[in-house]
XYZ file of C-alpha atoms in Angstrom:
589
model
C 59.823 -21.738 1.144
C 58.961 -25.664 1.350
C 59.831 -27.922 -1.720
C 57.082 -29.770 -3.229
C 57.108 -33.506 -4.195
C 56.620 -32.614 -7.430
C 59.345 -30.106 -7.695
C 57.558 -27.042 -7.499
C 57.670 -24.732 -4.263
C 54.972 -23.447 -1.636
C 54.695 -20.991 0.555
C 55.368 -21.380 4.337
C 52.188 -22.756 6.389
C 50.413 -23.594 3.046
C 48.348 -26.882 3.324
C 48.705 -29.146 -0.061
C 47.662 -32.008 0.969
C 45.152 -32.382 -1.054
C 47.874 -33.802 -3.622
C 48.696 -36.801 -1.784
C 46.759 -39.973 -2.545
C 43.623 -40.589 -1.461
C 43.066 -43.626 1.565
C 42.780 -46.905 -0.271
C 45.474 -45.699 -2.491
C 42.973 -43.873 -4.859
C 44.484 -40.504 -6.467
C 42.111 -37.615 -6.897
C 43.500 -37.088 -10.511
C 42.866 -38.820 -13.488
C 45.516 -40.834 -14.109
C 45.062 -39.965 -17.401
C 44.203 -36.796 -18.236
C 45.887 -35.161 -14.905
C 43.317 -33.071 -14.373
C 41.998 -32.903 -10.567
C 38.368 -34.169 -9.864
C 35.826 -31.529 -9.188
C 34.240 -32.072 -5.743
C 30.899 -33.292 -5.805
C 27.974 -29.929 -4.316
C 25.798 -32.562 -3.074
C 21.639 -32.182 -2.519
C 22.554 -29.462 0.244
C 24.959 -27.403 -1.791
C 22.909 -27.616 -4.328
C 19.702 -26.441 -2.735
C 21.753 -23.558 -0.726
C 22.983 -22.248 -4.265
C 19.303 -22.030 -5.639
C 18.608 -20.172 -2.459
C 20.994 -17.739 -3.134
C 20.198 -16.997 -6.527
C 16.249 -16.646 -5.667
C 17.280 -14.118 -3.094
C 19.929 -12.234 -5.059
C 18.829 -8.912 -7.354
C 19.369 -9.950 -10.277
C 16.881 -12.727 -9.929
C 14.187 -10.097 -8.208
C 14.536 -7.985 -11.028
C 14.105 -10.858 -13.674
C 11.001 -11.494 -11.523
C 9.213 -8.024 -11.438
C 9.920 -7.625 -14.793
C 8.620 -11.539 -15.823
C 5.223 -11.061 -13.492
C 4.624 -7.280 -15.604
C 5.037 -9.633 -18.980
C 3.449 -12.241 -17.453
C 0.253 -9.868 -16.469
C -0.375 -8.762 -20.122
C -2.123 -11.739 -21.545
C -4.926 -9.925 -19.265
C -5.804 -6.687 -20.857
C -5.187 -8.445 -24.805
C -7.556 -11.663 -24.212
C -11.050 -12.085 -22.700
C -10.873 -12.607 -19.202
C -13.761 -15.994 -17.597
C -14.358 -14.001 -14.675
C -15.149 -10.934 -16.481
C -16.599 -11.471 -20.297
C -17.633 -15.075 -20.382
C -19.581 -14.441 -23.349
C -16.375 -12.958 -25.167
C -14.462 -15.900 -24.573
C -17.257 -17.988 -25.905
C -17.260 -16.330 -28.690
C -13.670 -16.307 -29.076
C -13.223 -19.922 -28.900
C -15.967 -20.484 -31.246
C -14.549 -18.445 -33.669
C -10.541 -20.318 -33.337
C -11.938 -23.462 -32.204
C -7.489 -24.838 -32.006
C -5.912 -21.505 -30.895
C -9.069 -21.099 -28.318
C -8.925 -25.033 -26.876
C -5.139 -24.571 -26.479
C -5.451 -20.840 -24.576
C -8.018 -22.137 -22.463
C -5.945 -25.208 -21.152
C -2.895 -22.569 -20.871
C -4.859 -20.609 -18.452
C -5.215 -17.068 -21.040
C -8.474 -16.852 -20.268
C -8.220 -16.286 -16.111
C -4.526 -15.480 -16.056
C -4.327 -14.096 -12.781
C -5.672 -17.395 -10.999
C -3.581 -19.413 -13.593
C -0.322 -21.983 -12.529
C 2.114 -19.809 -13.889
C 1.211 -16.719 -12.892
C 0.473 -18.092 -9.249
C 4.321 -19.314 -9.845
C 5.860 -15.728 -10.645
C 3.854 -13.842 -7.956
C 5.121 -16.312 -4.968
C 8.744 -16.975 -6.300
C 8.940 -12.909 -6.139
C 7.399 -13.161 -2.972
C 9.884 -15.703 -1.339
C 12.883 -13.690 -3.293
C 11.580 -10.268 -1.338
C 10.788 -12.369 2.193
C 14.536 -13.770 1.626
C 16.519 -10.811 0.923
C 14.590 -8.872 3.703
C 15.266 -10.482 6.504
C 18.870 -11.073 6.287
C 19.627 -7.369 5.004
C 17.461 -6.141 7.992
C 19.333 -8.143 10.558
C 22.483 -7.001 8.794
C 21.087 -3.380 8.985
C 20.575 -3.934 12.936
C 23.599 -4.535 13.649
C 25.271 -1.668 11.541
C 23.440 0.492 13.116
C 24.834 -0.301 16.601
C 27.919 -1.047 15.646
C 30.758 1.793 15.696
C 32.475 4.040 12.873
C 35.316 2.108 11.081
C 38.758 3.489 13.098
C 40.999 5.491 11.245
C 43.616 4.283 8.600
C 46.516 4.981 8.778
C 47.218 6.195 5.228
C 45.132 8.951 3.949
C 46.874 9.572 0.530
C 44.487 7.158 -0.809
C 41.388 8.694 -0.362
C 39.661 10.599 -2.632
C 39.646 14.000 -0.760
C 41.983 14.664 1.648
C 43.537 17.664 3.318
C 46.199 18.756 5.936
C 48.192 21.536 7.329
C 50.029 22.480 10.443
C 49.218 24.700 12.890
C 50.234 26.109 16.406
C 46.385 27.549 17.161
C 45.327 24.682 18.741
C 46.233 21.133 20.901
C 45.269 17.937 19.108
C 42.661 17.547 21.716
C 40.749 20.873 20.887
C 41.138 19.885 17.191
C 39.627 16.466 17.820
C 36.567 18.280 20.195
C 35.655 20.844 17.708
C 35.837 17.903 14.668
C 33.675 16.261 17.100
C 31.367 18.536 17.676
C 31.134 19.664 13.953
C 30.359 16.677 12.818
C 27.877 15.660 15.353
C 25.792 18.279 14.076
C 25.979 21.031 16.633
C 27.558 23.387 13.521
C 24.721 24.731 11.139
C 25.698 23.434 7.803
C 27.009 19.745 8.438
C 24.927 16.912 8.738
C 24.756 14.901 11.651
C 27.481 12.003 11.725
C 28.078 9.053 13.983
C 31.336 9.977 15.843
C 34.041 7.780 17.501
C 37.040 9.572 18.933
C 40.459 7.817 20.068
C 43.740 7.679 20.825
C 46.709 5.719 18.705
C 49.741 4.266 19.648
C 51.653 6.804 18.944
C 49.693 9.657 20.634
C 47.809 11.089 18.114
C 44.412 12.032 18.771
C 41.395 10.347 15.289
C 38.010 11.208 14.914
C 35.925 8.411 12.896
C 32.598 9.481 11.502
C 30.382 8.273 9.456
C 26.901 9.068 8.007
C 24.150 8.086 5.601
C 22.971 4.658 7.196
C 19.369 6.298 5.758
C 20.538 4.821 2.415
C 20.299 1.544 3.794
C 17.303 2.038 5.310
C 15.320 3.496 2.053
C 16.620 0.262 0.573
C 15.122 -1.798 3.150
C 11.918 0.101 3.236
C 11.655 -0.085 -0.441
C 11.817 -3.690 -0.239
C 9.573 -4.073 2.897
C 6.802 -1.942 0.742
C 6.969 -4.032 -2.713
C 6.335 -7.277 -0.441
C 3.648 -5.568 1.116
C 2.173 -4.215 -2.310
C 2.309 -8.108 -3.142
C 0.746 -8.869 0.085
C -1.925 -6.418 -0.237
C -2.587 -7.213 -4.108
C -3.154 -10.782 -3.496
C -5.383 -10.317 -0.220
C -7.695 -8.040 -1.948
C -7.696 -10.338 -4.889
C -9.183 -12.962 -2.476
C -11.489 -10.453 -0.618
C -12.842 -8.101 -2.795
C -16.053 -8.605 -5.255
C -17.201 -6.508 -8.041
C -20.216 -5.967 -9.819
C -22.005 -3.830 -12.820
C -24.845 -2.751 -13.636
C -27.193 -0.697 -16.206
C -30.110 1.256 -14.286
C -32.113 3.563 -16.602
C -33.981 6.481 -15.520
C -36.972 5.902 -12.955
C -35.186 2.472 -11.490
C -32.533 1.779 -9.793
C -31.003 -1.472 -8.116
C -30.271 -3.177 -4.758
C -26.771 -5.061 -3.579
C -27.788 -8.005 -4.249
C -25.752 -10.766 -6.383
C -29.359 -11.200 -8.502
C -29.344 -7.794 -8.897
C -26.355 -6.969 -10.814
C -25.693 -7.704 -14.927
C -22.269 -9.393 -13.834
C -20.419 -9.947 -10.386
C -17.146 -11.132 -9.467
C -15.810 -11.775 -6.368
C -12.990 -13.505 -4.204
C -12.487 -17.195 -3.383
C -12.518 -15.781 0.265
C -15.606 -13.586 -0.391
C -19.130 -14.415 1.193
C -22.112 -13.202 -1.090
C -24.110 -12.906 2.795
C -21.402 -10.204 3.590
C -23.189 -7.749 1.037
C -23.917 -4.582 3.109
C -27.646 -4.092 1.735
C -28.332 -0.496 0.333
C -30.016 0.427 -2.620
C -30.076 2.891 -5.781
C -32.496 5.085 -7.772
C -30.964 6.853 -10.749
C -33.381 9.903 -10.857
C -31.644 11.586 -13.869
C -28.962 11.761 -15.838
C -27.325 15.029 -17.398
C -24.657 15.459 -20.548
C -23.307 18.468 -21.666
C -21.493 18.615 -24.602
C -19.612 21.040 -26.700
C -21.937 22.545 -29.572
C -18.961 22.942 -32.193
C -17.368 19.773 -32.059
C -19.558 18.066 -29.788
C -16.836 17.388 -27.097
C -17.919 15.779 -23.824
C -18.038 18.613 -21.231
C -19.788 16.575 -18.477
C -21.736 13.946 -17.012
C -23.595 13.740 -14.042
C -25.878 10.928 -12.675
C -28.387 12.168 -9.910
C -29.521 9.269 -7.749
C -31.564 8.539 -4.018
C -29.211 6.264 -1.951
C -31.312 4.133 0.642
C -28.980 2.863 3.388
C -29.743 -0.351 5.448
C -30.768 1.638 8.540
C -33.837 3.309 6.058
C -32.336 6.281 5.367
C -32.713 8.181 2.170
C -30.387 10.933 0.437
C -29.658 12.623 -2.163
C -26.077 11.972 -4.510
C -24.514 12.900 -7.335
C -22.433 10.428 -9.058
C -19.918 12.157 -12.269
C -16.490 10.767 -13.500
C -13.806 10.874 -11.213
C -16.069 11.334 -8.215
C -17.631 8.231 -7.525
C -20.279 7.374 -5.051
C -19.135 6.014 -1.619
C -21.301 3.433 0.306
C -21.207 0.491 2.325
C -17.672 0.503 2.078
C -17.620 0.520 -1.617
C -17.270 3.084 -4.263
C -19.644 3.294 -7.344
C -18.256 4.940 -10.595
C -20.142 6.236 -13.154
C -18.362 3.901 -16.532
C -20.527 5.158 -19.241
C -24.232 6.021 -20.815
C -26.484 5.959 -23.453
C -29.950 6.088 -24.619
C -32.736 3.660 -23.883
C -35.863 4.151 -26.076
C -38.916 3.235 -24.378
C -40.742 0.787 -26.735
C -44.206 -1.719 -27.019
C -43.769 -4.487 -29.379
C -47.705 -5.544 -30.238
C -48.041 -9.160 -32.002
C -50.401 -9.885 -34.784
C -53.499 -10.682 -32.230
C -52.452 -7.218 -30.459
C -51.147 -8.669 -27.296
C -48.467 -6.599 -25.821
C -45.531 -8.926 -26.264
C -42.439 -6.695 -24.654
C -42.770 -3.164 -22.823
C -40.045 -1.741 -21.479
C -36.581 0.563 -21.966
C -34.167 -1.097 -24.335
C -30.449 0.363 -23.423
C -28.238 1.175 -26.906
C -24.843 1.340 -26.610
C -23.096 4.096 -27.927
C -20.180 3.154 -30.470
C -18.886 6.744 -31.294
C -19.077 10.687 -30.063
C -22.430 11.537 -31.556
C -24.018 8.378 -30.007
C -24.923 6.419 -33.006
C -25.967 3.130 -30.740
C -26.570 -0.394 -31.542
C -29.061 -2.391 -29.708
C -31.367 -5.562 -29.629
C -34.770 -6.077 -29.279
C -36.049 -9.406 -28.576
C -39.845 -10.189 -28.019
C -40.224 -13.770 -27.119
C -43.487 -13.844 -25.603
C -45.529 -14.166 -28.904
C -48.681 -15.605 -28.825
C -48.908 -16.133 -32.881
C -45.927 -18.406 -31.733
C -43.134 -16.854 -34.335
C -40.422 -14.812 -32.324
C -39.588 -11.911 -33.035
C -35.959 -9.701 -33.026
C -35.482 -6.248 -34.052
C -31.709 -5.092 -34.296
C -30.633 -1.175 -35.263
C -29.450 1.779 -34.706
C -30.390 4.577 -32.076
C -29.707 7.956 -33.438
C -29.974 11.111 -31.068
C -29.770 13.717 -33.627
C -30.625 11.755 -37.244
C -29.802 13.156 -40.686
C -31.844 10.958 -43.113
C -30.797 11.307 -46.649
C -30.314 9.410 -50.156
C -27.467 7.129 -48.596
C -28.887 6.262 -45.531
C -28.886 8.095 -42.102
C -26.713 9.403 -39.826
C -26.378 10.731 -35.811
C -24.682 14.458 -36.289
C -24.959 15.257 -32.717
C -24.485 13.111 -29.466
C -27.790 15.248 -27.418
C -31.721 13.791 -28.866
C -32.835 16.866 -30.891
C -34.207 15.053 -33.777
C -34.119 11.075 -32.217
C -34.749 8.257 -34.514
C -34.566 4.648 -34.490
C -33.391 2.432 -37.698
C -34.217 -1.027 -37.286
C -34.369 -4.298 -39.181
C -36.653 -7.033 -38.300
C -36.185 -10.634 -38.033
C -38.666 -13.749 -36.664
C -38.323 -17.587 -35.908
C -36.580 -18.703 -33.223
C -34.294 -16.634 -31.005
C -32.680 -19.151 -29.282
C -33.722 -18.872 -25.562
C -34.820 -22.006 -24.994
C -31.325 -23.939 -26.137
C -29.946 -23.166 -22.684
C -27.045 -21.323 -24.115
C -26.385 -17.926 -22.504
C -26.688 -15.269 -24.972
C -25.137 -11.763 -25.508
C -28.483 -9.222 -24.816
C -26.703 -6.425 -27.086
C -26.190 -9.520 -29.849
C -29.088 -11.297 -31.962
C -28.385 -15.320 -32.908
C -30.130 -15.125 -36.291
C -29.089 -18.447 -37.317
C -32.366 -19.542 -36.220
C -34.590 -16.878 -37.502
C -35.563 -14.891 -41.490
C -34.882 -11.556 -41.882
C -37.909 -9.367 -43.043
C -37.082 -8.263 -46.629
C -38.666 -6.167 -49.343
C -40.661 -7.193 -52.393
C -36.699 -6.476 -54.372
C -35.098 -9.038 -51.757
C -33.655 -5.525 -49.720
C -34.221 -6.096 -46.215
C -36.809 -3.909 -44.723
C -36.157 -0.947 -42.810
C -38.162 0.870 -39.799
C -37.552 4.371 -38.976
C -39.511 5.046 -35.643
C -39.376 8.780 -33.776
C -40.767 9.136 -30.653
C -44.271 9.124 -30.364
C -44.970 6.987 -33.116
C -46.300 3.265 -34.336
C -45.173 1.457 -37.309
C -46.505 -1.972 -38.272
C -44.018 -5.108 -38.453
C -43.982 -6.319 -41.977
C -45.509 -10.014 -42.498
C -48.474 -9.136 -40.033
C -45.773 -9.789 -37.223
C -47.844 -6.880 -35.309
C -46.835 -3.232 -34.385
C -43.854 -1.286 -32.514
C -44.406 1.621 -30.450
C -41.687 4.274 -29.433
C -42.941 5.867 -26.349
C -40.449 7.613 -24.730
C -36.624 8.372 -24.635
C -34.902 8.097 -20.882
C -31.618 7.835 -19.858
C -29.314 5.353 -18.526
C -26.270 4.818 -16.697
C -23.839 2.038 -16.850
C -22.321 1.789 -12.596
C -19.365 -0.117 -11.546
C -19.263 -0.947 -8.201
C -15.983 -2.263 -6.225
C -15.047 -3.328 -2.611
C -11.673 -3.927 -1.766
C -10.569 -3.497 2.035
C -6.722 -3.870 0.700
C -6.883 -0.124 -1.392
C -5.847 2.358 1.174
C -2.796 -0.268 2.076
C -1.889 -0.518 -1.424
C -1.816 3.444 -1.721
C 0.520 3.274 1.653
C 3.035 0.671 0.438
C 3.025 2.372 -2.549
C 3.808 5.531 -0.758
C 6.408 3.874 1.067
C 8.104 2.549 -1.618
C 8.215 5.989 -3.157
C 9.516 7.012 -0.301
C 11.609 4.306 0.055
C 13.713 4.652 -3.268
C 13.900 8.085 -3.190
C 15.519 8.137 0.603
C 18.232 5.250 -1.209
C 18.869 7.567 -4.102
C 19.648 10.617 -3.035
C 20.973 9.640 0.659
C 24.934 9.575 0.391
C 26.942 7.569 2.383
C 30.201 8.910 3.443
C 32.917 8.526 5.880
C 35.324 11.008 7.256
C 38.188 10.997 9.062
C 40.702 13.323 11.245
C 44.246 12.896 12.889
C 45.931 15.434 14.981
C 48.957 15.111 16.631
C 51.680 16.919 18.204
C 55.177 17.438 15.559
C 58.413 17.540 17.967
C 61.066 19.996 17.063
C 64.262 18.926 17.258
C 65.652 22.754 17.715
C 63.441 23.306 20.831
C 61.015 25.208 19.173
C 57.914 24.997 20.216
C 55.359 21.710 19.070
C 53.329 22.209 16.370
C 49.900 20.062 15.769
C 49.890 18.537 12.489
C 46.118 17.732 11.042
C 45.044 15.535 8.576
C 41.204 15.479 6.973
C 40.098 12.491 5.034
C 36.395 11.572 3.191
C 35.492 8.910 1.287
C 31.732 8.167 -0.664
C 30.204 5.163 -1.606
C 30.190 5.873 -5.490
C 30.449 9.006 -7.316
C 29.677 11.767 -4.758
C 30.125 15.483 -5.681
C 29.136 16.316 -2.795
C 32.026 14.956 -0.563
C 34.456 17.603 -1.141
C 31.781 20.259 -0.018
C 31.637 18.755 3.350
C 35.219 17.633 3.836
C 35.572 21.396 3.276
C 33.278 23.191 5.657
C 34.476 20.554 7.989
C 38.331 22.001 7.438
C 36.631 25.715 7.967
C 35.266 24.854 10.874
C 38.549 23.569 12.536
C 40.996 26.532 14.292
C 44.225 26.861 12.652
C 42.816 25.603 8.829
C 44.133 27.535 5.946
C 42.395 28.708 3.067
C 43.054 27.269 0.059
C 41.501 26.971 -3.080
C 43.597 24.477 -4.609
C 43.782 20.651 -3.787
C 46.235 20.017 -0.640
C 49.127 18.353 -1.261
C 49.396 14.848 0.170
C 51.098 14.529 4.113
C 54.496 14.367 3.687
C 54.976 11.170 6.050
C 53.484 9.204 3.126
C 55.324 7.259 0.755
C 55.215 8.420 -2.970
C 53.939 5.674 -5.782
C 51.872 4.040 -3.781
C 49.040 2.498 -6.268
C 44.978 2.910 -5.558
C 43.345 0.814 -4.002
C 40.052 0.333 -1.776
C 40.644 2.094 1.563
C 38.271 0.933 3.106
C 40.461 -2.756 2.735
C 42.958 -1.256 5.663
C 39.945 -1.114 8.405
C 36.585 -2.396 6.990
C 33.649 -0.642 8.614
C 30.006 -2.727 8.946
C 28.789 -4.471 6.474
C 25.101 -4.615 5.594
C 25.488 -8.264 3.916
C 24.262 -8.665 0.098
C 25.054 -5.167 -1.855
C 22.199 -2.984 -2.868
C 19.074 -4.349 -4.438
């Protein structure tokens, strides 16, 4: 022991100069306080220990979870790309709370700042744990078994016996070859054989390096779920639209109700094809009137002229031009001829009604604004398949048209077309416009069945109801990134479940040759050692049929008694300390 300056003692070899005075005279302590200064991390320090908490799991895990929260603001409010009107409407409404979720970026959260900021820092956190746990991995992987300790008391299972059956070097063969796989009922382990100092004959195995590799995989397919998300984000488009019975549409951009696409999307890539929904079928259940099944029959016309004949239902979408078309929803759309007062047709035409509960009771709009009397008109109501008029009012009792009627209220003045606002088509601005109302102030009401004309009250003119077709509402998506997300997502199933329920384990065995001191003849002493990474039940199993497998073994039910070379009181520790086998770098995300 060396004698410190200030009285105290050292170790031998132990550098304290750090203690002394600093050049200039300058002592790193405060000459008040005593305390020693704190070294300064500097820009680089500082940067590498960001790095290292971006890449480390904890972080990754705060990520994934902060980008799911992060990702709900989507499905609670209106979404630009997708309801525009709805966010209108929204902001109108909470003129403060809208202005202020607008500038946040609510309304288009996946293309806002913050959520671009989650998606890549989980991004760089996956790209920087990858690459040095693969590398890591590598080099595991060609790397040998950790050699044998030379205590085995320590282990969790261990076991041991003498025996004059066998030479330590058949012991260490048939260890070898057990454990290599070439016995039915082991695994197959990386072996090492050797030779020690003292003679004795080791066999190092070690299996599981699958564990690692699930983990690695797992990782490799969330980055490419990422990857895959935000390319199809960029590529894809989307559009919808309403086709009633007897039309149909093209893919065209003009052509559908609303369309979305990428930033890296060109509208001249559209694949032309076009639609013809020929008829539409419901069957529902008569007691309860349950949805049983839906089932739009439509002519597909492919670019190269080609006709045929589809059926599009739910969960079995239509597949063309690379895209799929799924059948969203339907509804009724009464065929009516609004007549003004000089008995001009002013609108002709199917007027879609969207259903609002499971008997079909459906709201629509009418608006004529081709009058030539020059008053608008607007006609809003209710579409009722099966109506049940009585005292309070009426009522849809079944969702199929056996007894149809429509209930509708009439309006006229200006419908606000010409303001250059876009307008809801299933909503009717009456702030412009007088409702029709009875001689008792009540507001007049039309009930129209099919086949039948009913004048417009104040000489507005006359409504028809011709006919009663179908229609469809169609989604249509393209993304080229779907069957990649199914595959990382497959790998990543994969992935985790390979890390789970792969154990990693080591084993060990020693044989070597006891002297007697009487002349008797040598005996081979064995010792069997296994360690797990964790909790494994399943390492005494194998440590087991390894020790039935070897010649000489006894059987024993109880635990083995520890070899009596080693020394008694010995306290646990890590066994792996003695002879540290590969290391795959950062633990287990």
């Amino acid at each position: 022991m060396a004698r410190r300056r200030d009285g105290g003692y050292r170790p031998d070899g132990i550098d304290d100069s750090f203690t002394d005075a600093q050049p200039g005279g300058a002592d790193p302590r405060d000459g008040a306080s005593g305390q020693v200064a704190a070294p300064q991390i500097g820009a680089v320090g500082l940067l590498r220990f960001a790095w290292r908490q971006l890449t480390s799991m904890r972080v990754a895990l705060m990520l994934l979870t902060l980008l799911a929260v992060a990702a709900v603001p989507g499905s609670v409010f209106p979404q630009q790309s997708q309801s525009p009107a709805d966010v209108a409407q929204l902001i109108a409404d909470h003129p403060t709370a809208g202005e202020w979720l607008e500038r946040l970026g609510f309304f288009d959260v996946y293309a806002s700042v913050w959520f671009s900021a989650v998606y890549i820092l989980l991004f760089v956190s996956l790209v920087g744990c990858i690459l040095p746990r693969t590398a890591a991995h590598l080099r595991a992987l060609r790397s040998a078994p950790p050699r044998t300790p030379r205590r085995f008391a320590r282990f969790p299972v261990v076991d041991g016996w003498t025996t004059d059956a066998a030479s330590p070097d058949e012991i260490v063969d048939v260890a070898a070859r057990t454990l290599r796989g070439r016995v039915p009922g082991l695994p197959r382990f990386r072996v090492v054989t050797g030779t020690e100092a003292d003679g004795a004959r080791t066999v190092s195995a070690e299996r599981g390096y699958l564990r690692e590799s699930g983990n690695l995989l797992f990782h490799m397919s969330l980055l490419g779920l990422l990857v895959s998300f935000g390319t199809g984000q960029l590529l894809e488009y989307r559009g919808q639209a309403i086709v009633t019975e007897g039309r149909g549409f093209a893919n065209a951009v003009v052509d559908y109700d609303t369309f979305e696409s990428g930033a890296l999307f060109d509208d001249g890539a559209l694949e032309p094809f076009s639609m013809t929904l020929d008829r539409f079928e419901s069957e529902f259940r008569v007691s309860d009137a349950k949805a049983q099944d839906f089932a739009a029959y439509v002519t597909v016309r492919g670019s190269d002229g080609s006709t045929r004949q589809e059926t599009i239902k739910v969960n079995h979408p239509l597949s063309e031009a690379g895209a799929k078309v799924y059948l969203q929803g339907n509804g009724f759309a009464p065929d009516v001829t609004v007549r003004d007062a000089a008995g001009e047709i002013a609108f002709s035409g199917p007027v879609p009604f969207l259903p609002e509960d499971d008997v079909y009771t459906s709201q629509g709009v009418i608006k004529v604004p081709d009058v030539s009397t020059g008053e608008q008109i607007g006609l809003v109501g209710y579409f009722l398949p099966t109506a049940e008029v009585s005292d309070g009012g009426a009522r849809s009792v079944f969702p199929q048209p056996f007894n149809p009627l429509l209930v509708l209220t009439v309006y006229s003045g200006d419908l606000g077309l010409d303001d250059g606002v876009p307008q809801n088509v299933y909503r009717l601005e009456t702030d412009g416009m007088t409702q029709a109302v009875e001689e008792d102030g009540s507001p007049v009401t039309l009930l129209v069945a099919p086949g039948e004309t009913v004048d417009l009250p104040d000489d507005l003119g006359t409504l028809e109801f011709s006919a009663l077709p179908r229609f469809v509402a169609l989604d249509l998506r393209h993304d080229p990134t779907l069957v990649w997300v199914l595959v990382f997502a497959l790998g990543a199933l994969l992935g985790v479940s390979v890390s789970l329920f792969t154990p990693r384990r080591r084993v060990w065995v020693r044989a070597r040759t006891d002297s007697a001191d009487d002349g008797a003849t040598p005996r081979t002493v064995v010792e069997v050692a296994g360690l797990a990474r964790g909790d494994d039940s399943g390492l005494q199993g194998e440590v087991d049929a390894l020790v039935a497998a070897l010649p000489g073994a006894p059987a024993h039910d109880a635990p083995p008694e520890p070899p009596e070379d080693e020394s008694e009181g010995t306290p646990p520790h890590d066994p792996t300390q003695d002879h540290p086998g590969p290391s795959t770098g950062k633990a287990d995300r």
